PDB file of C-alpha atoms and ligand atoms in Angstrom:
ATOM      1  CA  MET A   1     -74.955  -7.564  11.499  1.00  0.00           C
ATOM      2  CA  SER A   2     -73.963  -4.016  10.633  1.00  0.00           C
ATOM      3  CA  GLY A   3     -71.765  -2.797   7.813  1.00  0.00           C
ATOM      4  CA  LYS A   4     -69.044  -2.311  10.376  1.00  0.00           C
ATOM      5  CA  ASP A   5     -69.224  -5.953  11.444  1.00  0.00           C
ATOM      6  CA  ILE A   6     -69.105  -7.094   7.836  1.00  0.00           C
ATOM      7  CA  ARG A   7     -66.050  -4.913   7.258  1.00  0.00           C
ATOM      8  CA  ILE A   8     -64.288  -6.550  10.199  1.00  0.00           C
ATOM      9  CA  LEU A   9     -65.238  -9.983   8.892  1.00  0.00           C
ATOM     10  CA  ILE A  10     -63.839  -9.149   5.452  1.00  0.00           C
ATOM     11  CA  LYS A  11     -60.576  -7.983   7.001  1.00  0.00           C
ATOM     12  CA  TYR A  12     -60.432 -11.116   9.050  1.00  0.00           C
ATOM     13  CA  TYR A  13     -60.916 -13.287   5.960  1.00  0.00           C
ATOM     14  CA  ARG A  14     -58.148 -11.396   4.192  1.00  0.00           C
ATOM     15  CA  HIS A  15     -55.955 -11.772   7.223  1.00  0.00           C
ATOM     16  CA  ILE A  16     -56.328 -15.561   7.209  1.00  0.00           C
ATOM     17  CA  GLY A  17     -55.552 -15.630   3.487  1.00  0.00           C
ATOM     18  CA  VAL A  18     -58.907 -15.804   1.707  1.00  0.00           C
ATOM     19  CA  GLU A  19     -58.402 -14.563  -1.844  1.00  0.00           C
ATOM     20  CA  GLU A  20     -60.110 -11.431  -3.137  1.00  0.00           C
ATOM     21  CA  ASP A  21     -62.409 -13.232  -5.590  1.00  0.00           C
ATOM     22  CA  LYS A  22     -63.594 -15.616  -2.874  1.00  0.00           C
ATOM     23  CA  LEU A  23     -64.488 -12.898  -0.355  1.00  0.00           C
ATOM     24  CA  TYR A  24     -67.996 -12.204  -1.582  1.00  0.00           C
ATOM     25  CA  GLU A  25     -68.972 -15.864  -1.539  1.00  0.00           C
ATOM     26  CA  LYS A  26     -67.505 -16.325   1.935  1.00  0.00           C
ATOM     27  CA  ILE A  27     -69.433 -13.379   3.353  1.00  0.00           C
ATOM     28  CA  VAL A  28     -72.711 -14.428   1.761  1.00  0.00           C
ATOM     29  CA  ASN A  29     -72.353 -17.969   3.020  1.00  0.00           C
ATOM     30  CA  TYR A  30     -71.708 -16.635   6.466  1.00  0.00           C
ATOM     31  CA  LEU A  31     -74.718 -14.312   6.388  1.00  0.00           C
ATOM     32  CA  LYS A  32     -76.953 -17.083   5.074  1.00  0.00           C
ATOM     33  CA  LYS A  33     -75.936 -19.193   8.020  1.00  0.00           C
ATOM     34  CA  ILE A  34     -77.036 -16.526  10.509  1.00  0.00           C
ATOM     35  CA  TYR A  35     -80.064 -15.269   8.577  1.00  0.00           C
ATOM     36  CA  SER A  36     -81.833 -18.166   6.887  1.00  0.00           C
ATOM     37  CA  ASP A  37     -83.906 -15.711   4.810  1.00  0.00           C
ATOM     38  CA  TYR A  38     -80.981 -13.441   3.850  1.00  0.00           C
ATOM     39  CA  PRO A  39     -82.076 -11.525   0.728  1.00  0.00           C
ATOM     40  CA  GLU A  40     -78.838 -11.727  -1.234  1.00  0.00           C
ATOM     41  CA  PRO A  41     -79.736  -9.611  -4.309  1.00  0.00           C
ATOM     42  CA  ILE A  42     -80.752  -6.674  -2.143  1.00  0.00           C
ATOM     43  CA  TYR A  43     -77.426  -6.508  -0.366  1.00  0.00           C
ATOM     44  CA  GLN A  44     -75.151  -7.505  -3.229  1.00  0.00           C
ATOM     45  CA  ASN A  45     -73.971  -3.975  -4.040  1.00  0.00           C
ATOM     46  CA  PHE A  46     -73.658  -3.084  -0.400  1.00  0.00           C
ATOM     47  CA  ILE A  47     -71.374  -6.038   0.344  1.00  0.00           C
ATOM     48  CA  ASN A  48     -69.292  -5.488  -2.764  1.00  0.00           C
ATOM     49  CA  ARG A  49     -68.790  -1.874  -1.852  1.00  0.00           C
ATOM     50  CA  ILE A  50     -67.504  -2.819   1.596  1.00  0.00           C
ATOM     51  CA  ILE A  51     -65.126  -5.313   0.021  1.00  0.00           C
ATOM     52  CA  ILE A  52     -63.678  -2.515  -2.110  1.00  0.00           C
ATOM     53  CA  THR A  53     -63.507   0.201   0.539  1.00  0.00           C
ATOM     54  CA  SER A  54     -61.996  -2.105   3.142  1.00  0.00           C
ATOM     55  CA  LYS A  55     -59.037  -2.736   0.832  1.00  0.00           C
ATOM     56  CA  LYS A  56     -57.286   0.472   1.793  1.00  0.00           C
ATOM     57  CA  TYR A  57     -55.867  -0.991   4.959  1.00  0.00           C
ATOM     58  CA  ASN A  58     -53.571  -3.980   4.976  1.00  0.00           C
ATOM     59  CA  LEU A  59     -54.000  -4.882   8.565  1.00  0.00           C
ATOM     60  CA  ILE A  60     -56.148  -3.007  10.962  1.00  0.00           C
ATOM     61  CA  ILE A  61     -55.207  -2.675  14.536  1.00  0.00           C
ATOM     62  CA  SER A  62     -57.853  -4.527  16.430  1.00  0.00           C
ATOM     63  CA  GLU A  63     -57.582  -1.804  19.050  1.00  0.00           C
ATOM     64  CA  PRO A  64     -57.253   1.821  18.004  1.00  0.00           C
ATOM     65  CA  VAL A  65     -54.553   3.647  19.960  1.00  0.00           C
ATOM     66  CA  PRO A  66     -55.517   7.041  21.398  1.00  0.00           C
ATOM     67  CA  PHE A  67     -53.025   9.871  21.117  1.00  0.00           C
ATOM     68  CA  ARG A  68     -53.311  12.606  23.723  1.00  0.00           C
ATOM     69  CA  LYS A  69     -52.667  16.307  24.069  1.00  0.00           C
ATOM     70  CA  ASN A  70     -49.989  15.942  26.782  1.00  0.00           C
ATOM     71  CA  GLU A  71     -48.181  13.410  24.639  1.00  0.00           C
ATOM     72  CA  LEU A  72     -48.081  15.753  21.682  1.00  0.00           C
ATOM     73  CA  GLU A  73     -46.773  18.589  23.823  1.00  0.00           C
ATOM     74  CA  LYS A  74     -44.043  16.387  25.244  1.00  0.00           C
ATOM     75  CA  ILE A  75     -43.006  15.130  21.807  1.00  0.00           C
ATOM     76  CA  ARG A  76     -42.868  18.627  20.374  1.00  0.00           C
ATOM     77  CA  THR A  77     -40.356  19.702  23.018  1.00  0.00           C
ATOM     78  CA  LEU A  78     -37.781  17.798  20.941  1.00  0.00           C
ATOM     79  CA  LYS A  79     -37.970  20.484  18.237  1.00  0.00           C
ATOM     80  CA  ASN A  80     -36.652  18.123  15.602  1.00  0.00           C
ATOM     81  CA  TYR A  81     -39.200  16.659  13.235  1.00  0.00           C
ATOM     82  CA  ARG A  82     -37.414  13.359  12.536  1.00  0.00           C
ATOM     83  CA  LEU A  83     -36.831  12.703  16.224  1.00  0.00           C
ATOM     84  CA  GLU A  84     -40.406  13.640  17.030  1.00  0.00           C
ATOM     85  CA  LYS A  85     -41.779  11.271  14.411  1.00  0.00           C
ATOM     86  CA  LEU A  86     -39.606   8.489  15.752  1.00  0.00           C
ATOM     87  CA  LEU A  87     -40.702   9.054  19.331  1.00  0.00           C
ATOM     88  CA  PHE A  88     -44.340   9.248  18.217  1.00  0.00           C
ATOM     89  CA  THR A  89     -43.957   5.878  16.499  1.00  0.00           C
ATOM     90  CA  ILE A  90     -42.289   4.327  19.542  1.00  0.00           C
ATOM     91  CA  LEU A  91     -45.029   5.683  21.784  1.00  0.00           C
ATOM     92  CA  ILE A  92     -47.868   4.372  19.613  1.00  0.00           C
ATOM     93  CA  LEU A  93     -46.238   0.943  19.256  1.00  0.00           C
ATOM     94  CA  SER A  94     -45.680   0.683  22.989  1.00  0.00           C
ATOM     95  CA  LYS A  95     -49.201   1.850  23.789  1.00  0.00           C
ATOM     96  CA  TYR A  96     -50.578  -0.698  21.359  1.00  0.00           C
ATOM     97  CA  ASP A  97     -48.459  -3.366  22.993  1.00  0.00           C
ATOM     98  CA  PHE A  98     -49.761  -2.295  26.393  1.00  0.00           C
ATOM     99  CA  ILE A  99     -53.410  -2.312  25.297  1.00  0.00           C
ATOM    100  CA  MET A 100     -53.074  -5.810  23.862  1.00  0.00           C
ATOM    101  CA  LYS A 101     -51.160  -7.203  26.833  1.00  0.00           C
ATOM    102  CA  SER A 102     -53.413  -5.697  29.474  1.00  0.00           C
ATOM    103  CA  LYS A 103     -56.327  -7.653  28.061  1.00  0.00           C
ATOM    104  CA  ASN A 104     -54.653 -10.591  29.678  1.00  0.00           C
ATOM    105  CA  GLU A 105     -55.536 -10.511  33.368  1.00  0.00           C
ATOM    106  CA  ASP A 106     -52.228 -12.017  34.412  1.00  0.00           C
ATOM    107  CA  TYR A 107     -50.301  -9.172  32.810  1.00  0.00           C
ATOM    108  CA  LYS A 108     -48.033  -7.388  35.247  1.00  0.00           C
ATOM    109  CA  ASN A 109     -45.639  -4.564  34.606  1.00  0.00           C
ATOM    110  CA  ASP A 110     -43.479  -2.882  37.198  1.00  0.00           C
ATOM    111  CA  TYR A 111     -43.316   0.353  35.254  1.00  0.00           C
ATOM    112  CA  ASN A 112     -45.883   3.119  35.281  1.00  0.00           C
ATOM    113  CA  ASN A 113     -44.733   4.092  31.816  1.00  0.00           C
ATOM    114  CA  TYR A 114     -45.001   2.373  28.466  1.00  0.00           C
ATOM    115  CA  THR A 115     -42.346  -0.116  27.438  1.00  0.00           C
ATOM    116  CA  LEU A 116     -41.274  -1.454  24.089  1.00  0.00           C
ATOM    117  CA  ASN A 117     -39.217  -4.449  23.105  1.00  0.00           C
ATOM    118  CA  LEU A 118     -38.559  -4.176  19.396  1.00  0.00           C
ATOM    119  CA  LYS A 119     -35.396  -3.967  17.324  1.00  0.00           C
ATOM    120  CA  ASP A 120     -34.317  -0.445  16.344  1.00  0.00           C
ATOM    121  CA  SER A 121     -34.476  -1.359  12.667  1.00  0.00           C
ATOM    122  CA  THR A 122     -38.079  -2.516  13.028  1.00  0.00           C
ATOM    123  CA  VAL A 123     -39.077   0.694  14.757  1.00  0.00           C
ATOM    124  CA  LEU A 124     -37.388   2.779  12.044  1.00  0.00           C
ATOM    125  CA  ARG A 125     -39.365   0.860   9.443  1.00  0.00           C
ATOM    126  CA  PHE A 126     -42.634   1.660  11.215  1.00  0.00           C
ATOM    127  CA  ALA A 127     -41.580   5.331  11.467  1.00  0.00           C
ATOM    128  CA  LYS A 128     -40.576   5.338   7.780  1.00  0.00           C
ATOM    129  CA  ILE A 129     -37.271   6.935   8.677  1.00  0.00           C
ATOM    130  CA  SER A 130     -34.089   5.955   6.887  1.00  0.00           C
ATOM    131  CA  LYS A 131     -30.999   6.011   9.007  1.00  0.00           C
ATOM    132  CA  LYS A 132     -28.369   8.523   8.063  1.00  0.00           C
ATOM    133  CA  LYS A 133     -24.707   7.678   8.405  1.00  0.00           C
ATOM    134  CA  ASP A 134     -23.259   8.233  11.887  1.00  0.00           C
ATOM    135  CA  GLU A 135     -26.677   8.954  13.261  1.00  0.00           C
ATOM    136  CA  ASP A 136     -28.161   7.365  16.352  1.00  0.00           C
ATOM    137  CA  LEU A 137     -31.635   8.744  16.820  1.00  0.00           C
ATOM    138  CA  PHE A 138     -32.370   6.325  19.648  1.00  0.00           C
ATOM    139  CA  HIS A 139     -29.394   7.578  21.594  1.00  0.00           C
ATOM    140  CA  GLU A 140     -30.569  11.146  21.019  1.00  0.00           C
ATOM    141  CA  LEU A 141     -33.993  10.236  22.405  1.00  0.00           C
ATOM    142  CA  ILE A 142     -32.405   8.802  25.511  1.00  0.00           C
ATOM    143  CA  LEU A 143     -30.349  11.985  25.911  1.00  0.00           C
ATOM    144  CA  SER A 144     -33.567  14.007  25.640  1.00  0.00           C
ATOM    145  CA  GLY A 145     -34.811  12.291  28.778  1.00  0.00           C
ATOM    146  CA  LEU A 146     -38.074  11.120  27.190  1.00  0.00           C
ATOM    147  CA  MET A 147     -36.910   7.536  26.867  1.00  0.00           C
ATOM    148  CA  LYS A 148     -34.827   5.218  28.986  1.00  0.00           C
ATOM    149  CA  HIS A 149     -32.957   2.127  28.014  1.00  0.00           C
ATOM    150  CA  VAL A 150     -33.111  -0.729  30.457  1.00  0.00           C
ATOM    151  CA  ARG A 151     -29.793  -2.497  30.651  1.00  0.00           C
ATOM    152  CA  GLY A 152     -30.057  -6.230  30.453  1.00  0.00           C
ATOM    153  CA  GLY A 153     -33.821  -5.968  30.273  1.00  0.00           C
ATOM    154  CA  GLY A 154     -33.642  -5.583  26.513  1.00  0.00           C
ATOM    155  CA  PHE A 155     -36.325  -2.964  26.202  1.00  0.00           C
ATOM    156  CA  ASP A 156     -36.941   0.739  26.320  1.00  0.00           C
ATOM    157  CA  VAL A 157     -39.105   2.559  28.812  1.00  0.00           C
ATOM    158  CA  ILE A 158     -40.948   5.422  27.225  1.00  0.00           C
ATOM    159  CA  LEU A 159     -41.407   8.097  29.826  1.00  0.00           C
ATOM    160  CA  PHE A 160     -45.040   8.856  29.171  1.00  0.00           C
ATOM    161  CA  ASP A 161     -47.523   8.386  31.948  1.00  0.00           C
ATOM    162  CA  ARG A 162     -49.968   5.515  31.450  1.00  0.00           C
ATOM    163  CA  ASP A 163     -52.548   7.364  33.544  1.00  0.00           C
ATOM    164  CA  ASP A 164     -52.555  10.423  31.274  1.00  0.00           C
ATOM    165  CA  THR A 165     -56.155  11.574  30.895  1.00  0.00           C
ATOM    166  CA  SER A 166     -55.584  14.698  28.791  1.00  0.00           C
ATOM    167  CA  ASP A 167     -57.767  15.200  25.700  1.00  0.00           C
ATOM    168  CA  ILE A 168     -57.575  12.587  22.981  1.00  0.00           C
ATOM    169  CA  LEU A 169     -56.460  14.268  19.769  1.00  0.00           C
ATOM    170  CA  PHE A 170     -57.002  11.277  17.483  1.00  0.00           C
ATOM    171  CA  TYR A 171     -56.801   7.497  17.264  1.00  0.00           C
ATOM    172  CA  VAL A 172     -54.155   5.614  15.332  1.00  0.00           C
ATOM    173  CA  GLU A 173     -56.087   2.883  13.560  1.00  0.00           C
ATOM    174  CA  ASP A 174     -53.620   1.638  10.996  1.00  0.00           C
ATOM    175  CA  ILE A 175     -50.466   0.228  12.516  1.00  0.00           C
ATOM    176  CA  ASN A 176     -48.758  -0.078   9.145  1.00  0.00           C
ATOM    177  CA  ASN A 177     -48.989   3.655   8.657  1.00  0.00           C
ATOM    178  CA  ILE A 178     -48.258   5.067  12.092  1.00  0.00           C
ATOM    179  CA  TRP A 179     -45.790   7.541  10.574  1.00  0.00           C
ATOM    180  CA  SER A 180     -48.547   9.176   8.516  1.00  0.00           C
ATOM    181  CA  TYR A 181     -50.403  10.251  11.660  1.00  0.00           C
ATOM    182  CA  TYR A 182     -47.580  12.523  12.812  1.00  0.00           C
ATOM    183  CA  LYS A 183     -48.054  15.624  10.692  1.00  0.00           C
ATOM    184  CA  PRO A 184     -45.521  18.361  10.078  1.00  0.00           C
ATOM    185  CA  TYR A 185     -46.416  21.630  11.743  1.00  0.00           C
ATOM    186  CA  CYS A 186     -45.648  25.319  11.562  1.00  0.00           C
ATOM    187  CA  GLU A 187     -42.652  26.246  13.698  1.00  0.00           C
ATOM    188  CA  ILE A 188     -44.215  29.558  14.681  1.00  0.00           C
ATOM    189  CA  CYS A 189     -47.941  29.038  15.302  1.00  0.00           C
ATOM    190  CA  GLY A 190     -47.977  25.242  15.593  1.00  0.00           C
ATOM    191  CA  ILE A 191     -50.806  24.446  13.176  1.00  0.00           C
ATOM    192  CA  GLU A 192     -50.479  21.356  11.020  1.00  0.00           C
ATOM    193  CA  ILE A 193     -49.142  21.832   7.509  1.00  0.00           C
ATOM    194  CA  GLU A 194     -49.298  19.528   4.530  1.00  0.00           C
ATOM    195  CA  LYS A 195     -45.667  19.384   3.565  1.00  0.00           C
ATOM    196  CA  ARG A 196     -42.367  20.474   4.903  1.00  0.00           C
ATOM    197  CA  ASN A 197     -40.211  22.676   2.775  1.00  0.00           C
ATOM    198  CA  ASN A 198     -36.482  22.068   2.849  1.00  0.00           C
ATOM    199  CA  ARG A 199     -35.748  25.581   3.952  1.00  0.00           C
ATOM    200  CA  HIS A 200     -38.561  26.228   6.371  1.00  0.00           C
ATOM    201  CA  SER A 201     -41.534  24.602   7.992  1.00  0.00           C
ATOM    202  CA  LEU A 202     -43.966  27.444   8.319  1.00  0.00           C
ATOM    203  CA  CYS A 203     -47.615  27.703   7.389  1.00  0.00           C
ATOM    204  CA  ASN A 204     -48.463  30.117   4.576  1.00  0.00           C
ATOM    205  CA  GLU A 205     -49.631  32.829   6.944  1.00  0.00           C
ATOM    206  CA  CYS A 206     -46.523  32.753   9.133  1.00  0.00           C
ATOM    207  CA  TYR A 207     -44.320  32.513   6.070  1.00  0.00           C
ATOM    208  CA  LYS A 208     -45.830  35.706   4.681  1.00  0.00           C
ATOM    209  CA  ILE A 209     -45.508  37.556   8.003  1.00  0.00           C
ATOM    210  CA  ASN A 210     -41.983  36.301   8.464  1.00  0.00           C
ATOM    211  CA  TYR A 211     -41.047  37.319   4.947  1.00  0.00           C
ATOM    212  CA  LYS A 212     -42.433  40.831   5.441  1.00  0.00           C
ATOM    213  CA  LYS A 213     -40.587  41.128   8.735  1.00  0.00           C
ATOM    214  CA  SER A 214     -37.281  40.147   7.197  1.00  0.00           C
ATOM    215  CA  GLN A 215     -37.862  42.604   4.349  1.00  0.00           C
ATOM    216  CA  LEU A 216     -38.512  45.419   6.832  1.00  0.00           C
ATOM    217  CA  GLU A 217     -35.456  44.405   8.799  1.00  0.00           C
ATOM    218  CA  TYR A 218     -33.424  44.539   5.627  1.00  0.00           C
ATOM    219  CA  ILE A 219     -34.695  47.986   4.711  1.00  0.00           C
ATOM    220  CA  ARG A 220     -34.125  49.277   8.228  1.00  0.00           C
ATOM    221  CA  LYS A 221     -30.564  47.991   8.248  1.00  0.00           C
ATOM    222  CA  LYS A 222     -29.871  49.451   4.858  1.00  0.00           C
ATOM    223  CA  ARG A 223     -31.313  52.801   5.845  1.00  0.00           C
ATOM    224  CA  GLY A 224     -29.411  52.798   9.088  1.00  0.00           C
ATOM    225  CA  PHE A 225     -26.273  52.124   7.148  1.00  0.00           C
ATOM    226  CA  VAL A 226     -26.959  55.010   4.761  1.00  0.00           C
ATOM    227  CA  GLU A 227     -27.863  57.488   7.483  1.00  0.00           C
ATOM    228  CA  GLN A 228     -24.722  56.889   9.491  1.00  0.00           C
TER     229      GLN A 228
HETATM  230 ZN1  LIG B 301     -47.938  29.343  11.319  1.00  0.00          ZN
END
């Protein structure tokens, strides 16, 4: 058994409600069952360390969800960070749903795109977006043409191709923190930035260049005004 396997086992025990102070004992008992000569003292620190480091995640997705280049490009066409983050969340949730369901051989779906059947409020919670008054982000997504609501069917079709084979940018491994995987980015050059400023979302470089440009513009205008 590798450290990775032990980590999964610990998460499983947590998931079924084993308390923190019982985890070590549970793991050791398990290992002793498989390896009759398990040298407990040698691995004690190792196991304890995994117990601590595996705490960071409440519930791991049993299947990591890949996020692809084409998907990012499509999402960014929205040019509205809140909407983009919402669509990203919907996409990841629906892809996760698809991955889990398609493990079942009987699973059939008439759509070539991803579908999602969750309440709007639940999706907003996953996206960590609080609804503003008189705002309907879901309606805006449908207007954008990247999502479709199926009348009577009670679910949304997310218009992203299931056969997309473009490069995988990263995997979403923690379903409780999907929102944290969609990073703000510079509006000019597109690189990821740590935080969005209220007034602008530019990286430091572009901000400097932009600032210089606007200064020059200002001087030019002023001069032009004087020379007239
Ligand atoms: Zn930039």
